mmCIF file of C-alpha atoms and ligand atoms in Angstrom:
data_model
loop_
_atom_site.group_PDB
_atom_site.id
_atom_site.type_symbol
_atom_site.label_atom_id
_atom_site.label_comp_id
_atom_site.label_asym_id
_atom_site.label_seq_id
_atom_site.Cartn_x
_atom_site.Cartn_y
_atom_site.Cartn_z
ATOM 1 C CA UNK A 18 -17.827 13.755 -9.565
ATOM 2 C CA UNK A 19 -20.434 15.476 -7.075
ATOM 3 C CA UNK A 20 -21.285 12.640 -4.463
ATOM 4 C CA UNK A 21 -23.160 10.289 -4.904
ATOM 5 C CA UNK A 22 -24.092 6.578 -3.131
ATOM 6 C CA UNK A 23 -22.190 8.467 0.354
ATOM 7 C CA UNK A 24 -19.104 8.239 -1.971
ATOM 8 C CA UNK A 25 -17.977 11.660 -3.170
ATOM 9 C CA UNK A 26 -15.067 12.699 -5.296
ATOM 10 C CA UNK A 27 -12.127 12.824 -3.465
ATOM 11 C CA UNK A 28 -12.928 10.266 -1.126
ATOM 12 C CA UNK A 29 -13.157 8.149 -4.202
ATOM 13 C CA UNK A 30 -9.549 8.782 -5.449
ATOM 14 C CA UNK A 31 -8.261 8.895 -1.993
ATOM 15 C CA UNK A 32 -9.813 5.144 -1.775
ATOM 16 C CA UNK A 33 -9.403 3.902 -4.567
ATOM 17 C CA UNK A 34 -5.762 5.967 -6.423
ATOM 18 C CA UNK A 35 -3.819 7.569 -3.427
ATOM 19 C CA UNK A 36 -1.591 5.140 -2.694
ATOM 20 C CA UNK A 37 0.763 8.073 -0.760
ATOM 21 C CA UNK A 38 4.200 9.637 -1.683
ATOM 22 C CA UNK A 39 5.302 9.426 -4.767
ATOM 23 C CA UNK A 40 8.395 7.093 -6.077
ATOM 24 C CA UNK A 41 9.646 8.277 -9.177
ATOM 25 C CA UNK A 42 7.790 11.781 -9.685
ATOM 26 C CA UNK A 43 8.384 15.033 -7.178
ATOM 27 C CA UNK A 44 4.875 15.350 -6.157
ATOM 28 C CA UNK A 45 2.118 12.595 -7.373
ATOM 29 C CA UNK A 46 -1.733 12.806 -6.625
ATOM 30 C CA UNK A 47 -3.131 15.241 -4.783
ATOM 31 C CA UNK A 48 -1.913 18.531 -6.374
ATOM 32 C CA UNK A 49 -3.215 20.887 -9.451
ATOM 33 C CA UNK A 50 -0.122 19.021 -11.186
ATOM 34 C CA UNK A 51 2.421 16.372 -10.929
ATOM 35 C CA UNK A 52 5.981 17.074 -11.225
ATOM 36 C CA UNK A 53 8.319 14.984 -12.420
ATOM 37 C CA UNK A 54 12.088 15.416 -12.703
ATOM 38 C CA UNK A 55 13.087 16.403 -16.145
ATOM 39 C CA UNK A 56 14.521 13.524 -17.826
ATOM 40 C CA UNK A 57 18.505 13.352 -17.237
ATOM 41 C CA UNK A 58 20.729 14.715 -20.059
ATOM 42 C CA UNK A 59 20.840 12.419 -23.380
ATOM 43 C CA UNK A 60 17.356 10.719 -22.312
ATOM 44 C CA UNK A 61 13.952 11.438 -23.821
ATOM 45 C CA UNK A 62 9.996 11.170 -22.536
ATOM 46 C CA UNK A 63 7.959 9.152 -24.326
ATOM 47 C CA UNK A 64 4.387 9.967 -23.946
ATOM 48 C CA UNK A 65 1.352 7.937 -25.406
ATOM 49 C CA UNK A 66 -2.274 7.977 -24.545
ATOM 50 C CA UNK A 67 -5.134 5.454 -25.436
ATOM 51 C CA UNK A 68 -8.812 5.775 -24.808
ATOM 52 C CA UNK A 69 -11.157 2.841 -23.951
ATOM 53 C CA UNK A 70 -14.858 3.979 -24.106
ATOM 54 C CA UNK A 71 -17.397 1.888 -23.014
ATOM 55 C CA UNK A 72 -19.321 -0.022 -25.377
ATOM 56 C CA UNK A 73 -17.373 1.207 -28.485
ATOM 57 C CA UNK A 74 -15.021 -1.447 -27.504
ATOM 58 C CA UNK A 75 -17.454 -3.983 -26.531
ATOM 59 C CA UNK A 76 -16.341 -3.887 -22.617
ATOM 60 C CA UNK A 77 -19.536 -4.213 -20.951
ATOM 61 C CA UNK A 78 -19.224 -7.741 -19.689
ATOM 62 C CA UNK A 79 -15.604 -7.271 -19.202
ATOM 63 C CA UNK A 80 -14.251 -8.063 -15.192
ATOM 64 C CA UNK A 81 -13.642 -4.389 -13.943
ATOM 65 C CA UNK A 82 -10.162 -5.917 -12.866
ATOM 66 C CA UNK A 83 -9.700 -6.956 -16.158
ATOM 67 C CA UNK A 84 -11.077 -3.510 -17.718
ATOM 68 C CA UNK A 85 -8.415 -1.792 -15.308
ATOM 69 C CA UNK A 86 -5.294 -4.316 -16.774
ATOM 70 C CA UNK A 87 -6.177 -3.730 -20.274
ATOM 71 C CA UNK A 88 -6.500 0.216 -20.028
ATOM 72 C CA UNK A 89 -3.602 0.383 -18.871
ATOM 73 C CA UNK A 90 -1.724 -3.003 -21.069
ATOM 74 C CA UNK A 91 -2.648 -1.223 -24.151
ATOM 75 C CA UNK A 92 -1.165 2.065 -23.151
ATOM 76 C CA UNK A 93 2.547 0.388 -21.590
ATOM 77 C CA UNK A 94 2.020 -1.598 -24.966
ATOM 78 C CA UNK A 95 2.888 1.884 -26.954
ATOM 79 C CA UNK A 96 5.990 2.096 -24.453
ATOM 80 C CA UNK A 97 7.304 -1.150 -25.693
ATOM 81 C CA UNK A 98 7.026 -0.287 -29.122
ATOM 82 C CA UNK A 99 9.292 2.589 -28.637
ATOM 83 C CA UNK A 100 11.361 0.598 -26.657
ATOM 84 C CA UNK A 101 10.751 3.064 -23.336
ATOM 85 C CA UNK A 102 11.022 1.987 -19.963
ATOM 86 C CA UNK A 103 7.776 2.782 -18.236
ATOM 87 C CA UNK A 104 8.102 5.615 -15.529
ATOM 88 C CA UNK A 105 4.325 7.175 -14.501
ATOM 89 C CA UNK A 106 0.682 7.255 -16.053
ATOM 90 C CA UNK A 107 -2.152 9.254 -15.869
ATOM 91 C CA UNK A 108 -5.566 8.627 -15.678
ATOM 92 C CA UNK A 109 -8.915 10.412 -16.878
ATOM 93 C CA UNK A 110 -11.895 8.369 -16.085
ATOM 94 C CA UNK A 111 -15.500 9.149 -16.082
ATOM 95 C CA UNK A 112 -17.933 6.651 -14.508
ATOM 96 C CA UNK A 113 -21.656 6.343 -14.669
ATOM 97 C CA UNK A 114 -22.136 6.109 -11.061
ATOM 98 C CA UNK A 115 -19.371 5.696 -8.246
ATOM 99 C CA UNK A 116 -19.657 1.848 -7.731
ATOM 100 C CA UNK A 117 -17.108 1.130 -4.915
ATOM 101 C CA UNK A 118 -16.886 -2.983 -5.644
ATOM 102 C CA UNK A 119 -16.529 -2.036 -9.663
ATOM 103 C CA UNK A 120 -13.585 0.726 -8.402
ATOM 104 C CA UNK A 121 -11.965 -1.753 -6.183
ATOM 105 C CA UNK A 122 -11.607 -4.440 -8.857
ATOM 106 C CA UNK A 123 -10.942 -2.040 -11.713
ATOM 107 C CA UNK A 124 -8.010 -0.536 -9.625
ATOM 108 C CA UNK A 125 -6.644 -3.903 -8.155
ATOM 109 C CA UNK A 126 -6.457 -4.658 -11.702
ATOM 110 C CA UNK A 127 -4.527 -1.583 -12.793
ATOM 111 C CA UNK A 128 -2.340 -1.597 -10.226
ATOM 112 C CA UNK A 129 -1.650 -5.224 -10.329
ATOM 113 C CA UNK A 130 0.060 -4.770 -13.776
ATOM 114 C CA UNK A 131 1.323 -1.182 -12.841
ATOM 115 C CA UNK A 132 3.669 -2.587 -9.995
ATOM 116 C CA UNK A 133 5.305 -5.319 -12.509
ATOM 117 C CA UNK A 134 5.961 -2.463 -14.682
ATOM 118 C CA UNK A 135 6.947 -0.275 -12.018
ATOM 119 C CA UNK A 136 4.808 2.710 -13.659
ATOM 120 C CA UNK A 137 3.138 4.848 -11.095
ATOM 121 C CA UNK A 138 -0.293 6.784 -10.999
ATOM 122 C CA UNK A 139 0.607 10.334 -10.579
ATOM 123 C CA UNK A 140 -3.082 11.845 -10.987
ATOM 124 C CA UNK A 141 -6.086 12.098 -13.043
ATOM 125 C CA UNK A 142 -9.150 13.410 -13.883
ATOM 126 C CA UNK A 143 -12.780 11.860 -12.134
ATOM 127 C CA UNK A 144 -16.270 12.706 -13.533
ATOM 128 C CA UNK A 145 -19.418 11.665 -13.983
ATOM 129 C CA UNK A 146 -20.443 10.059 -17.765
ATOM 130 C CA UNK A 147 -20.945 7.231 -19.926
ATOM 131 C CA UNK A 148 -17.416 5.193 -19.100
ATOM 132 C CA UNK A 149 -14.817 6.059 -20.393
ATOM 133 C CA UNK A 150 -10.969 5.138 -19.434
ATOM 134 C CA UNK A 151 -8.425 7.396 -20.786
ATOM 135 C CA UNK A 152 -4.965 6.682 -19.772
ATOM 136 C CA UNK A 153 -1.966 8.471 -20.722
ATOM 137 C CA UNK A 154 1.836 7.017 -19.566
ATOM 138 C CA UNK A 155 4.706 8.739 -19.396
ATOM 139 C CA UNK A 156 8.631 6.595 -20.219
ATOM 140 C CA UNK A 157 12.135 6.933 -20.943
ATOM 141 C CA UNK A 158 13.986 6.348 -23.747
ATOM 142 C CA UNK A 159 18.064 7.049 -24.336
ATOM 143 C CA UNK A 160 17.840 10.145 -27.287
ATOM 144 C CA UNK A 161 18.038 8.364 -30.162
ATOM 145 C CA UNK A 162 17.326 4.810 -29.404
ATOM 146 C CA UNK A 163 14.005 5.054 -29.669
ATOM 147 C CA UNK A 164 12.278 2.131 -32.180
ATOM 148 C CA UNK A 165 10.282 4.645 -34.149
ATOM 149 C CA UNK A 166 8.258 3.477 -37.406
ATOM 150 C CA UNK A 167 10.387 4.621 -39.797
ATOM 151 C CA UNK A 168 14.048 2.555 -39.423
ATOM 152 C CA UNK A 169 13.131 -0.217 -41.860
ATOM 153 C CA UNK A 170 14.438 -1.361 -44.828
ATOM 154 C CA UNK A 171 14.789 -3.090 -47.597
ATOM 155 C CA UNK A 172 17.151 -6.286 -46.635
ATOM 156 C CA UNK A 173 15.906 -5.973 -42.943
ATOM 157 C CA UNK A 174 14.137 -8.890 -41.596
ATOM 158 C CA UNK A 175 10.390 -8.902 -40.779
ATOM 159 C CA UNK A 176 9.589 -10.337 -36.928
ATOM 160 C CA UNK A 177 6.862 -10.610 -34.897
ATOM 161 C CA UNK A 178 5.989 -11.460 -31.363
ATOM 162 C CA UNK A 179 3.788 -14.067 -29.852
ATOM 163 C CA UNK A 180 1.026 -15.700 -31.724
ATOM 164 C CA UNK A 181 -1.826 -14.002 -33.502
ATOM 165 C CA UNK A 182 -5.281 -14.139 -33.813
ATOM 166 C CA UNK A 183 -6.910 -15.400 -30.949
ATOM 167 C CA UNK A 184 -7.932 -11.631 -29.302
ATOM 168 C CA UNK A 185 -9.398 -10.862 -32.903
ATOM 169 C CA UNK A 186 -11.267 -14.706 -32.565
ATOM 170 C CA UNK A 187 -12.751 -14.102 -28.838
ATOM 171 C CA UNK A 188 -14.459 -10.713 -30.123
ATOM 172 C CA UNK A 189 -15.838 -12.516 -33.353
ATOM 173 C CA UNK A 190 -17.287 -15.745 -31.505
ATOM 174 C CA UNK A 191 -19.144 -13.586 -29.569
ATOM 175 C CA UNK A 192 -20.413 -10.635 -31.790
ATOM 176 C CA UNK A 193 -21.744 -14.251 -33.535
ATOM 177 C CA UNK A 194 -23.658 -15.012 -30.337
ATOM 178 C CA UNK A 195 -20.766 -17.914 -28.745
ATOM 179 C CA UNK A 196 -19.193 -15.925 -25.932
ATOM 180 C CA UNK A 197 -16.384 -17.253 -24.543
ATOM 181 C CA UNK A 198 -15.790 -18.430 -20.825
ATOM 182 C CA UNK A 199 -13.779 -15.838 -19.156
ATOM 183 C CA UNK A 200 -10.881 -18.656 -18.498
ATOM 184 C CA UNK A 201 -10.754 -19.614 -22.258
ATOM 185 C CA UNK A 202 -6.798 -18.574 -23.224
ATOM 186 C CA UNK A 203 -8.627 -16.527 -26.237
ATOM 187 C CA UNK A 204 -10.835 -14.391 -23.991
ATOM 188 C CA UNK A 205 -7.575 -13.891 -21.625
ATOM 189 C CA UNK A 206 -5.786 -12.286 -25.279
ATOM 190 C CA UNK A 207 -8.519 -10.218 -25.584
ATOM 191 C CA UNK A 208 -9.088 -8.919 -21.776
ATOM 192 C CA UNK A 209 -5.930 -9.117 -20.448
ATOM 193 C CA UNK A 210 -3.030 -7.940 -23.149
ATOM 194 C CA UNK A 211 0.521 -8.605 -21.374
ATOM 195 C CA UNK A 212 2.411 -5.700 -23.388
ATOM 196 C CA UNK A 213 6.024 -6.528 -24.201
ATOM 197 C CA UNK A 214 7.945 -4.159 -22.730
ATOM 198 C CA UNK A 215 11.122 -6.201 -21.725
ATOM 199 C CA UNK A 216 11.251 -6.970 -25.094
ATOM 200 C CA UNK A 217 10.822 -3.374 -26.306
ATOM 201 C CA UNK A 218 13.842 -2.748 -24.238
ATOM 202 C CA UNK A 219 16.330 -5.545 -25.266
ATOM 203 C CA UNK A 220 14.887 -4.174 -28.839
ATOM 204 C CA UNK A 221 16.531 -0.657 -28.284
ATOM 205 C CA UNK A 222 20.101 -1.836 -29.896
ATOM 206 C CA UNK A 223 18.475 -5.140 -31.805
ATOM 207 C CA UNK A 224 15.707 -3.341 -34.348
ATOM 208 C CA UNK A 225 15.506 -0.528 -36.812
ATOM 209 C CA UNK A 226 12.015 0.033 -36.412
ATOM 210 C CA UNK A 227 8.768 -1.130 -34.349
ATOM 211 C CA UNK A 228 5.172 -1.165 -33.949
ATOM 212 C CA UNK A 229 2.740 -2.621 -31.856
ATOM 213 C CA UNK A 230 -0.239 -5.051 -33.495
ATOM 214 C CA UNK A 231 -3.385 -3.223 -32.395
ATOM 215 C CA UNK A 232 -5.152 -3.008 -35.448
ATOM 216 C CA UNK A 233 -3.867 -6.003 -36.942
ATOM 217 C CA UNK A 234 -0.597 -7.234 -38.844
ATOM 218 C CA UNK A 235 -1.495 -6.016 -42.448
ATOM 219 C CA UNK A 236 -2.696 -2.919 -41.676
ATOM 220 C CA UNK A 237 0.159 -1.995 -38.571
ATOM 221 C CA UNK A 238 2.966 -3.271 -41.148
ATOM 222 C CA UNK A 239 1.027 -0.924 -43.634
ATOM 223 C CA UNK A 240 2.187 2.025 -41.216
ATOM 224 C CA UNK A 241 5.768 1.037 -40.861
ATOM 225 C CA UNK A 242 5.690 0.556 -44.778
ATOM 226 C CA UNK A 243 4.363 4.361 -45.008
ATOM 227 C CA UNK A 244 6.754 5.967 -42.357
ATOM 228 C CA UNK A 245 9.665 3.671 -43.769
ATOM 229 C CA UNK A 246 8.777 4.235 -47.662
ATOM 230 C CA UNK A 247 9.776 0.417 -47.958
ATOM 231 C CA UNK A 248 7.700 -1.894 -49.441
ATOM 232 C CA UNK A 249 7.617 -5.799 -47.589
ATOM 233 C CA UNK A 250 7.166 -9.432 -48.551
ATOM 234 C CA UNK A 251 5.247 -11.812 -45.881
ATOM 235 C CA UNK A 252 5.180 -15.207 -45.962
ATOM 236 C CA UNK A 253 2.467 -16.756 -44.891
ATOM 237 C CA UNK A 254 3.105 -20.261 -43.905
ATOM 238 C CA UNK A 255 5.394 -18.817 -41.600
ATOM 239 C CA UNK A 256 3.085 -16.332 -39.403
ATOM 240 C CA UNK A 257 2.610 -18.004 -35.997
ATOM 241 C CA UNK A 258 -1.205 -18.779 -35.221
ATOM 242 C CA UNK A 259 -2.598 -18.354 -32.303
ATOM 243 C CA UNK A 260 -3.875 -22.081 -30.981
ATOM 244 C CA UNK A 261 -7.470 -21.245 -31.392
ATOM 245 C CA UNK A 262 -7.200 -20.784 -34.651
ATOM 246 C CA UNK A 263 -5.308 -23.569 -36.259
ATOM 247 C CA UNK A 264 -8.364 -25.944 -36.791
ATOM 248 C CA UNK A 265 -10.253 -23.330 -38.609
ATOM 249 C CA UNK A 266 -11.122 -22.871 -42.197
ATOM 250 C CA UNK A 267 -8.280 -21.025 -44.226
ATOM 251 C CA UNK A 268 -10.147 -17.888 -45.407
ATOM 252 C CA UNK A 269 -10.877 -17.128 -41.259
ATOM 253 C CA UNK A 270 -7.901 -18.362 -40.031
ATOM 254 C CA UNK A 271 -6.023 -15.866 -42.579
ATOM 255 C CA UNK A 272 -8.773 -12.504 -41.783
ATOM 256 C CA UNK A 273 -8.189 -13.194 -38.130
ATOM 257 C CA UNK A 274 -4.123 -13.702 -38.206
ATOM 258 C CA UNK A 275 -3.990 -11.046 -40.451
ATOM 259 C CA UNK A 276 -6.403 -8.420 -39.576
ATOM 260 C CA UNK A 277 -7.404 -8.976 -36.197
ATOM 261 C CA UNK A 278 -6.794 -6.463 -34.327
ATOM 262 C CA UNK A 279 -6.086 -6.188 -29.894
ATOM 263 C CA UNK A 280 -3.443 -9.096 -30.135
ATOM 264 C CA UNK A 281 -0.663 -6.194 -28.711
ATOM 265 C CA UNK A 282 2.508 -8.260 -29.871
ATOM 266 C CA UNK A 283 5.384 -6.102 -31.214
ATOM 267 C CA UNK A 284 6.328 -6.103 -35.141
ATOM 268 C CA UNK A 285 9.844 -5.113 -35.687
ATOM 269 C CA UNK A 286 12.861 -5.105 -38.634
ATOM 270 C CA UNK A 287 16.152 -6.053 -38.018
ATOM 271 C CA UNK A 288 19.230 -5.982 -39.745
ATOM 272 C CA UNK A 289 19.642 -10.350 -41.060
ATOM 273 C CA UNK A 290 23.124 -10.027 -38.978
ATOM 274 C CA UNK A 291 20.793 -9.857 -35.824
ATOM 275 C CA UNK A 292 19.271 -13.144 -36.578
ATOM 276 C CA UNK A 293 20.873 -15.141 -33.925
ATOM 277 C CA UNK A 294 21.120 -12.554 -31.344
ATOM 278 C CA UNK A 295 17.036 -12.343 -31.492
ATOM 279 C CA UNK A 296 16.810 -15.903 -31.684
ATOM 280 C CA UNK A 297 18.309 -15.676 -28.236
ATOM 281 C CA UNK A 298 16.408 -13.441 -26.552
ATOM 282 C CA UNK A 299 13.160 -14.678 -27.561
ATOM 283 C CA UNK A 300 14.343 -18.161 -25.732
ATOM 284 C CA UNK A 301 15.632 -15.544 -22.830
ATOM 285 C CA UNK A 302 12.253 -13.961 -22.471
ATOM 286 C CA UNK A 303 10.161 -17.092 -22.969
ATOM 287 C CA UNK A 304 8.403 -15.088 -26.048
ATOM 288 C CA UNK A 305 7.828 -16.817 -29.151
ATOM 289 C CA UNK A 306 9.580 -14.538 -32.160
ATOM 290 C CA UNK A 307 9.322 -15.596 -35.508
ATOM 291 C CA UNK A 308 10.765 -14.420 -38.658
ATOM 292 C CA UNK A 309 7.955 -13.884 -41.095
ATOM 293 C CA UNK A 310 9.160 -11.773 -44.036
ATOM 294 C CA UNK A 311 11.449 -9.359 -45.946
ATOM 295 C CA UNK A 312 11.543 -5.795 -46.160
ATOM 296 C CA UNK A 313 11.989 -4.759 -49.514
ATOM 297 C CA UNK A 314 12.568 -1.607 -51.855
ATOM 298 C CA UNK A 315 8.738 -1.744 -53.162
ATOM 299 C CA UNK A 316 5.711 0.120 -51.614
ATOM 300 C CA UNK A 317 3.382 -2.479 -50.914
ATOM 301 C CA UNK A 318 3.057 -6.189 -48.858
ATOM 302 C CA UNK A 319 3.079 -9.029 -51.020
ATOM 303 C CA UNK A 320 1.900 -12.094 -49.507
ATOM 304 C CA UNK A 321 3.671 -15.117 -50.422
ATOM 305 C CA UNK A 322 3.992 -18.963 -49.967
ATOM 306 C CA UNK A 323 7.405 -20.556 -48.865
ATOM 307 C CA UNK A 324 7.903 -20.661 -52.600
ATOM 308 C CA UNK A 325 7.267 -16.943 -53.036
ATOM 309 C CA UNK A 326 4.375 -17.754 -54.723
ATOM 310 C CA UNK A 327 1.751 -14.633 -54.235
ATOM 311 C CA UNK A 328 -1.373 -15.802 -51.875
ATOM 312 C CA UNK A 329 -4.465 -14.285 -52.397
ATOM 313 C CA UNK A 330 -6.230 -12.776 -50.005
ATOM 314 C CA UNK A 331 -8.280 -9.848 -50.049
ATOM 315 C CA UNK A 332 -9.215 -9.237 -46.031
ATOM 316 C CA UNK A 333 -10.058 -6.259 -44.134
ATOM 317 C CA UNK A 334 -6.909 -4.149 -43.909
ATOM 318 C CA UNK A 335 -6.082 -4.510 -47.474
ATOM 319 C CA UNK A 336 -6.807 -1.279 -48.675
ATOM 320 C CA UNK A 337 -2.982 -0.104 -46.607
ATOM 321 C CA UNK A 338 -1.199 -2.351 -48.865
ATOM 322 C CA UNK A 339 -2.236 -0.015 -51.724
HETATM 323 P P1 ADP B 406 -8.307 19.786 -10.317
HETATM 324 O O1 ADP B 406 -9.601 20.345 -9.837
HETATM 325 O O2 ADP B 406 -7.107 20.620 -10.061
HETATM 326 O O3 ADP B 406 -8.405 19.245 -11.702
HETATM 327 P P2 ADP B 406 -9.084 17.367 -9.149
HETATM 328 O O4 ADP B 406 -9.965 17.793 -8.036
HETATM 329 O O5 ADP B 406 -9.703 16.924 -10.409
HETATM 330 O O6 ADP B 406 -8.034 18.520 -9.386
HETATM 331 O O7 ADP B 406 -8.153 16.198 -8.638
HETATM 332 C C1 ADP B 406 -7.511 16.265 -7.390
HETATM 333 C C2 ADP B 406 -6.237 15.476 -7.433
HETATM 334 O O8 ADP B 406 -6.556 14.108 -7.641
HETATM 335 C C3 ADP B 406 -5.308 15.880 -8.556
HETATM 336 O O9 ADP B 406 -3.988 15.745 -8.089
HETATM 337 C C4 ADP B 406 -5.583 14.873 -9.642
HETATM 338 O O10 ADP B 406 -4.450 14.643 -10.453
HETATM 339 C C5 ADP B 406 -5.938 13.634 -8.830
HETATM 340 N N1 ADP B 406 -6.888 12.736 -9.492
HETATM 341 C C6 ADP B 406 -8.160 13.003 -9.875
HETATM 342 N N2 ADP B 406 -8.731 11.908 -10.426
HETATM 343 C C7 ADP B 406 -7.796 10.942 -10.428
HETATM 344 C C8 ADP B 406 -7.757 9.591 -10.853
HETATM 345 N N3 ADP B 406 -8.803 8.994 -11.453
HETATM 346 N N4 ADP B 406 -6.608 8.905 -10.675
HETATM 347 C C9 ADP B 406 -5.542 9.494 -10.118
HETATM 348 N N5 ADP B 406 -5.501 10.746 -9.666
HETATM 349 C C10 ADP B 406 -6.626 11.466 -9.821
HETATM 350 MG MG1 MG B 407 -9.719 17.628 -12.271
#
């Protein structure tokens, strides 16, 4: 970024990113590259990156702080799916003027959840443009134990994480004109995303396959039903709701649960013999998982009641269950 407001370029990451020697990599900021330590023998990288771009996603009265946490939630969010320990992330940001309050917030925010993570900056790109928060993180997985998409099937148990809904109901109230306070527990879902990675982790020897909910449940379970050529059955009465959502109408209730999108909970399958040891480390972690279906030998979700009686419902997302 050439300088502008007395704050130029490099003073800007030395500010705002530098925060001095490195911890896990060999050489961190400050270089033409970073260099990490290859990964020890039997382990693999897992890399993932995910753009925010301003506007698009409806950030522009978002807390920088906030902005900064969810950049980087929805990228350590892609970690826990895979069930990778975090290790170091990068980050490409262009900014539409160098606003040092809007930095310092943005990076106490990022940093804030970066240190509970342990995951450390190692560099980045800084420029000048409409804004625009590219992050890409960098993990470690044992060969072999990652939790990719395509373990599932049929007999394997159908879990989720958390509650759903109440990211997908913030956005709605206020693309309908009823923003809600920044304190309201559904605008927290939406701005600040805690990512699961412990549970990723304990996942590694629990699951056969994972995915995180950014899109929303029927269309994220559609791309585990692809990559796992398995087809599912979900039973509605048993998805857990997000609080916000419970008084409202059925039809909404059922769009937002199902195909809201940004709650970043983890979907996973699990052999049924698993049952209780998953039972036990949701009450370990203090995280909510609930059994919601079946995988099964078909190619599509059905939706049933508790009776297996089909629901109908014919939401956003429904064209993956084709
Ligand atoms: P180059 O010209 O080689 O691309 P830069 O001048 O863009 O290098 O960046 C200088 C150093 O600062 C590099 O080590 C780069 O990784 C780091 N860096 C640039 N922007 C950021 C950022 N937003 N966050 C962290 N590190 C950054
Ligand atoms: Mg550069």
């Amino acid at each position: 970024m050439s300088p502008a407001g007395g704050l130029g370029e490099f003073e800007l990451i030395g500010r705002f990113f530098d925060r001095g020697p490195a911890r896990h990599a060999q050489l961190g900021i400050g270089d033409d590259c970073a260099l990490l330590g290859a990964p020890a023998p039997g382990e693999s990288l897992a890399i993932a990156t995910d753009m925010l771009v301003g506007g698009r996603h409806a950030f522009d009265d978002v807390a920088p702080a906030a902005l900064g946490h969810k950049a980087l939630a929805v990228n350590l969010s892609d970690l826990a799916a895979m069930g990778a320990q975090p290790l170091a992330f990068t980050l490409a940001l262009a900014l539409p003027s160098a606003d040092e309050a809007w930095l310092a917030e943005f990076s106490r925010g990022m940093f804030a959840l970066a240190d509970r993570h342990d995951c450390e900056l190692i560099g980045g790109d800084t420029t000048r443009g409409p804004l625009n928060v590219c992050i890409t993180v960098i993990g470690r997985v044992p060969a072999g134990a990652a939790l990719r998409r395509d373990g599932a099937q049929p007999g394997h148990d159908l879990w989720v994480s958390g509650e759903l809904g109440a990211a997908a109901f913030a956005v709605e109230e206020r693309k309908q004109g009823r923003p809600l306070a920044e304190e309201d527990p559904a605008r927290i879902r939406l701005d600040r995303p805690e990512p699961r990675v412990a549970l990723g982790l304990a996942l590694r020897h629990l699951a056969s396959a994972a995915i995180d909910l950014s899109d929303g449940l029927a269309g994220d379970l559609g791309h585990v039903l692809e990559r796992s050529r398995v087809g599912a059955k979900l039973v509605w009465p048993r998805v857990p709701v997000s609080g916000p959502l419970r008084a409202l109408p059925q039809e909404r209730r059922m769009r937002l649960a199902l195909a809201g999108g940004d709650d970043y909970e983890l979907l996973f399958a699990a052999a049924p013999e698993n049952r209780i040891a998953i039972e036990a480390l949701g009450e370990r972690l203090g995280l909510r998982l609930t059994r919601i279906g079946e995988f099964d030998a078909g190619d599509a979700v059905r939706i049933l009641d508790e009776r297996d009686r089909p629901i109908a419902w014919a939401g956003h997302g429904f064209d993956h269950f084709a």
